[in-house]
Amino acid sequence: MTGEEMHALVERLYPLCRSITGDGVRATLGIVGELLELDVHEVPTGTQVLDWTIPKEWNIRDAYIKDPAGNRVVDFQRSNLHVVGYSVPVSATMTLAELRPHLHTLPDQPDLVPYRTSYYAETWGFCLSQNTLDGMGEGPYEVVIDSTLADGHLTYAEHVVPGRTGDEVLISCHVCHPSLANDNLAGIAVATALAGRLRDPRHTYRFLFAPGTIGAITWLARNREHTGRIRHGLTLACAGDRGALTYKRSRRGDAPIDRAMAAVLRDRPHTIVDFSPYGYDERQFCSPGFDLPVGSLTRTPYAGYPEYHTSGDHPGFVSPQAMADTLEALWSAVEVLEHDGRYQNLSPYGEPQLGRRGLYGSLGGRSDTKQAQLAMLWVLNLSDGEHSLLDVAGRSGLPFRAVAEAAAALEGAGLLKRVGEGA
Amino acid sequence: MTGEEMHALVERLYPLCRSITGDGVRATLGIVGELLELDVHEVPTGTQVLDWTIPKEWNIRDAYIKDPAGNRVVDFQRSNLHVVGYSVPVSATMTLAELRPHLHTLPDQPDLVPYRTSYYAETWGFCLSQNTLDGMGEGPYEVVIDSTLADGHLTYAEHVVPGRTGDEVLISCHVCHPSLANDNLAGIAVATALAGRLRDPRHTYRFLFAPGTIGAITWLARNREHTGRIRHGLTLACAGDRGALTYKRSRRGDAPIDRAMAAVLRDRPHTIVDFSPYGYDERQFCSPGFDLPVGSLTRTPYAGYPEYHTSGDHPGFVSPQAMADTLEALWSAVEVLEHDGRYQNLSPYGEPQLGRRGLYGSLGGRSDTKQAQLAMLWVLNLSDGEHSLLDVAGRSGLPFRAVAEAAAALEGAGLLKRVGEGA
Amino acid sequence: MTGEEMHALVERLYPLCRSITGDGVRATLGIVGELLELDVHEVPTGTQVLDWTIPKEWNIRDAYIKDPAGNRVVDFQRSNLHVVGYSVPVSATMTLAELRPHLHTLPDQPDLVPYRTSYYAETWGFCLSQNTLDGMGEGPYEVVIDSTLADGHLTYAEHVVPGRTGDEVLISCHVCHPSLANDNLAGIAVATALAGRLRDPRHTYRFLFAPGTIGAITWLARNREHTGRIRHGLTLACAGDRGALTYKRSRRGDAPIDRAMAAVLRDRPHTIVDFSPYGYDERQFCSPGFDLPVGSLTRTPYAGYPEYHTSGDHPGFVSPQAMADTLEALWSAVEVLEHDGRYQNLSPYGEPQLGRRGLYGSLGGRSDTKQAQLAMLWVLNLSDGEHSLLDVAGRSGLPFRAVAEAAAALEGAGLLKRVGEGA
């Protein structure tokens, strides 16, 4: 998928009213399912998942605040952000004073509508811009939320690209946010594109499309034994804004995925931050009982931009170029995970004579030794069975790709033997 | 004790002529003993203590240099700094030329009188300002030091606040300097205030008021077996000047006290320096045979200010505010030592649902998560039995107090169990 | 040897046409042999050395390109850089167009003649300045290289200064470059000077004068068992230019030689870089099968100056002062290697009383403690049998020499005992 195709997917998913349960999630997975084969799971309300319980399913058809003149001052049909997620039904006539405790605005960003939810405390509310609120008279207002909160299911989906080994790479993105483009339709689009690009990989790649927090917890509860297969993982969010890439390390801090991402990002503008137990579903994957090697890839991180969790996070806020760039970085990470390994130099005493094997230029004295030749010298020097190619890339400062190609050339010449997995 | 009360104590102690032995030390301990219950120890001259021997006891009643007109040009009654500590008695008439080798000045600070001692080489001398010296004619001068140097005792004192465990915290301050306020009457005052503030602590707190070097060596010689109980320690000096706090690490460099002080100082202006084997009595506590986890807390450190070891270090040089600030930092360190520990998350698979336990706000989507909630997430995430609360504070960047309160709340909710001491 | 004497040696060696084999190397070793007793080794063509084979021996008497008027446009007699090293014989008449593929210039440095070789692919060529090439007409030219490439020997030499222990220090410099002063006649001169300065050392010092790459490989092949004795080593190159000293760490990165050089260079302008598997013969000594603790000392490093491998690297490019400075740094490193060791403080409980042993000033209170006294305190504090004097120098920031002198004084006073080698 090109950046433009990913952006088109974001635009198509944008209007749907997603939440942690309900038909918006199902419709979203239906659209992704046109592009990827998905296993869709439905988990009933009341199911115990780790320390949590699957909540009632929430669905909504309409909601509005109508002024005395009959105008919809706040209208769910214009934006699903206008209703607090998981609002219980309401149908009443109220003065502004009565309504006021149920209204949420952003006084410092008076043009924007905030995103709010109340999953685990039954209430209702509307989100609107401060400007709209400032223009509202005393009322009375007709206040309607036509929603249902009832036993049902939590929905999530998996797409698996089987690998030649049982070792798994987990790519997870949350699918519970309503009309917010960067958070996380861009993440869904990039994950979908990455899944479509994998061909016969060494690792098995598992893509998880699940509601945030409760969805990840549900998956973990149902796959507790399975988690031992996960060798590397990433949560993917905020993948389309114009900021530079940010990688947040796993709880372990020095897992292979942490080192792979550092190598991938080294030559681009980027930020790397240590693990912290808030943000996206890395919170769950990195809880101490699981402690999985799962980091988080975003562009501008969680809560790091003014449009975060507001109506400013619309499809115009994300760009095809940025999503393509996120995908390329992910692809480079996949290359590292696929090709990393530990090698043994089979001619470790002195340098082997590369020239007679056609691996080295014959004219001496020049100082502009080429990257490919440097990469071979580095791989030979560090291939003592303990250093991985990722180590070689890190220590040499050479791109991982050049190091992997050097290793392949040396293996082809009989000078190198693979002896183990990457570190 | 308030800053003002500590300052009043400094002013009361200031005129006394202290040295490493003698009645000045006894009088000082007598005044501190009005505030704290002290065990005063007298160790006879000639006692072998480690590699050293308790010297003769020195006492002094008067000293002066009288000019031909009968004026006391240099007068011990005006400042005890005027006599080199441990000067043997003298009574003579001398020309300036004869007297000159016994006179000590600070040519670069011509207004100030230096502080000098000669504990282990029998001699005598006077300290005076360069300006005074410059005004002195050829003489002859009447030169009198009415001192005694004779068999007696070395005096030091201990105050112990018993704890619920046998583990000890050692707070040591030197009591051998004459009229120098910051070095170390301020240290004595802050130690006294801290001792008075402790109530039923977990650790036993031992306060040592002893002459520098020989006093610490004497205590170590007499408590050699006891030193194994010392889990943490600090020497306290220069505690009242207007500079920022400075912590000097223990010889180990990563002892819990080193990490505790780093956490305490993190959010204030401060300096942390590595151990070095000169300065105050950390030199003795950190000698390689003992290698105790004892750091040093000062404001401007040893020899780091122009007034150091001069008449410029008078009560006006130290401030109530600075001493109160030193005391608060010490108290924060005590809080860390008292409350640190390793905990086990009893719900380690995924995050426990804090909301239904009343520990988490119900409205989602907001990005201004509060410190208390972050602290709970961090404690849960790192409570795997290996990380201490101090580790959590360090890794999270949160104040230790917030982390300790989060641990208490989670323990109260049955989500956390204490499993061991702090690191 | 003074800087001037080293420079005179560079000037005397400069005209000789060295290569990896041949009479130029023999003549070079003959001149060095006037100053040092050398064991000269001759290894026959065809001998297998590790992964390599000793090549044919190359010698050259004359070479030129003569224009139609009979002028030598390019003349080996003026500079041996004009012929590509290991050129096979040629005698032909050619147009410029035919000759052109055999001509090497530096278009970006049009005044300079490059240095080129072709050891392992049989060919021939000339090096000349771009300016000369630009002035050449169509020809025809008489083209002559009067060389021989035939079975013979590879020549290298060793000089050994026997030590009181079997532990060896290897100093290696390459002797295969023709008229290039900094690379590596300056290295040869400094190594010669160092060898002449050693008197009854603790370690055995082995100086290796060998052609680059193949010479080091030959020595390693013939001394494979011997390498276990090498405790420390340096390759020495580019030792005479006006740049600051550069030390390149061994592959291990924390070998004693790495720490010794860091201590030596700390108080001079310098650069320290990590190991990389290109540069000089550290490539061979640090190949993973050997992994010897051999670093590399240069001034401006390999390929780091515009004159590198050009006719600009003539005797005027190197200075007596710079070579003397390199020698002094080397000598300081020798002092570290000779005097480093681990010691045990025999009075480790508290500080021993240095004053009564005459090791400490008697007048107290002064803050300008002298370096010698600080050094004694540091040595006493860290002499627990685990820290070496080099550790003490590193942690204290004191010069190694001051630390070593303090250790000697303390050992003399019976306070210290040597218990092991340096780290």
PDB file of N, CA and C in Angstrom, chain B residues 5 56 70 117-118 130 211 214 229 268 278 310 331 356 359 366 413:
ATOM      1  N   GLU B   5      16.054  28.789  65.748  1.00  0.00           N
ATOM      2  CA  GLU B   5      16.549  28.107  66.947  1.00  0.00           C
ATOM      3  C   GLU B   5      17.921  27.476  66.689  1.00  0.00           C
ATOM      4  N   LYS B  56      47.910  14.233  74.111  1.00  0.00           N
ATOM      5  CA  LYS B  56      47.692  14.973  75.350  1.00  0.00           C
ATOM      6  C   LYS B  56      46.486  15.894  75.191  1.00  0.00           C
ATOM      7  N   GLY B  70      52.007  48.476  75.445  1.00  0.00           N
ATOM      8  CA  GLY B  70      51.155  47.709  76.344  1.00  0.00           C
ATOM      9  C   GLY B  70      49.810  47.334  75.736  1.00  0.00           C
ATOM     10  N   THR B 117      46.278  24.805  63.086  1.00  0.00           N
ATOM     11  CA  THR B 117      46.491  23.899  64.228  1.00  0.00           C
ATOM     12  C   THR B 117      47.824  23.199  64.061  1.00  0.00           C
ATOM     13  N   SER B 118      48.317  22.649  65.160  1.00  0.00           N
ATOM     14  CA  SER B 118      49.514  21.810  65.084  1.00  0.00           C
ATOM     15  C   SER B 118      49.396  20.725  66.154  1.00  0.00           C
ATOM     16  N   GLN B 130      46.565  39.976  57.828  1.00  0.00           N
ATOM     17  CA  GLN B 130      47.730  40.588  57.186  1.00  0.00           C
ATOM     18  C   GLN B 130      47.771  42.077  57.505  1.00  0.00           C
ATOM     19  N   PRO B 211      35.477  14.922  67.804  1.00  0.00           N
ATOM     20  CA  PRO B 211      36.512  15.687  67.102  1.00  0.00           C
ATOM     21  C   PRO B 211      36.840  15.044  65.755  1.00  0.00           C
ATOM     22  N   ILE B 214      40.770  12.232  64.649  1.00  0.00           N
ATOM     23  CA  ILE B 214      41.112  11.409  65.821  1.00  0.00           C
ATOM     24  C   ILE B 214      39.847  10.962  66.562  1.00  0.00           C
ATOM     25  N   ARG B 229      26.585  -3.067  61.823  1.00  0.00           N
ATOM     26  CA  ARG B 229      25.161  -2.718  61.886  1.00  0.00           C
ATOM     27  C   ARG B 229      24.820  -1.475  61.085  1.00  0.00           C
ATOM     28  N   ARG B 268      16.049  19.863  43.649  1.00  0.00           N
ATOM     29  CA  ARG B 268      16.566  21.119  44.201  1.00  0.00           C
ATOM     30  C   ARG B 268      17.856  21.459  43.484  1.00  0.00           C
ATOM     31  N   TYR B 278      39.585  12.822  51.008  1.00  0.00           N
ATOM     32  CA  TYR B 278      39.887  13.951  51.871  1.00  0.00           C
ATOM     33  C   TYR B 278      38.581  14.702  52.048  1.00  0.00           C
ATOM     34  N   THR B 310      38.569  30.636  58.114  1.00  0.00           N
ATOM     35  CA  THR B 310      39.012  31.994  58.446  1.00  0.00           C
ATOM     36  C   THR B 310      37.981  32.611  59.386  1.00  0.00           C
ATOM     37  N   TRP B 331      15.735  15.366  56.332  1.00  0.00           N
ATOM     38  CA  TRP B 331      14.478  14.709  56.715  1.00  0.00           C
ATOM     39  C   TRP B 331      13.907  13.905  55.538  1.00  0.00           C
ATOM     40  N   ARG B 356     -12.328   0.330  39.713  1.00  0.00           N
ATOM     41  CA  ARG B 356     -13.349  -0.251  40.586  1.00  0.00           C
ATOM     42  C   ARG B 356     -12.903  -0.302  42.048  1.00  0.00           C
ATOM     43  N   LEU B 359      -9.307   3.862  42.923  1.00  0.00           N
ATOM     44  CA  LEU B 359      -7.955   4.415  42.874  1.00  0.00           C
ATOM     45  C   LEU B 359      -7.671   5.166  41.575  1.00  0.00           C
ATOM     46  N   ARG B 366      -8.753  12.137  28.973  1.00  0.00           N
ATOM     47  CA  ARG B 366      -7.949  13.290  29.393  1.00  0.00           C
ATOM     48  C   ARG B 366      -6.473  12.910  29.408  1.00  0.00           C
ATOM     49  N   ALA B 413      -5.136  -1.599  49.268  1.00  0.00           N
ATOM     50  CA  ALA B 413      -6.147  -2.211  48.393  1.00  0.00           C
ATOM     51  C   ALA B 413      -5.867  -3.691  48.133  1.00  0.00           C
TER      52      ALA B 413
END
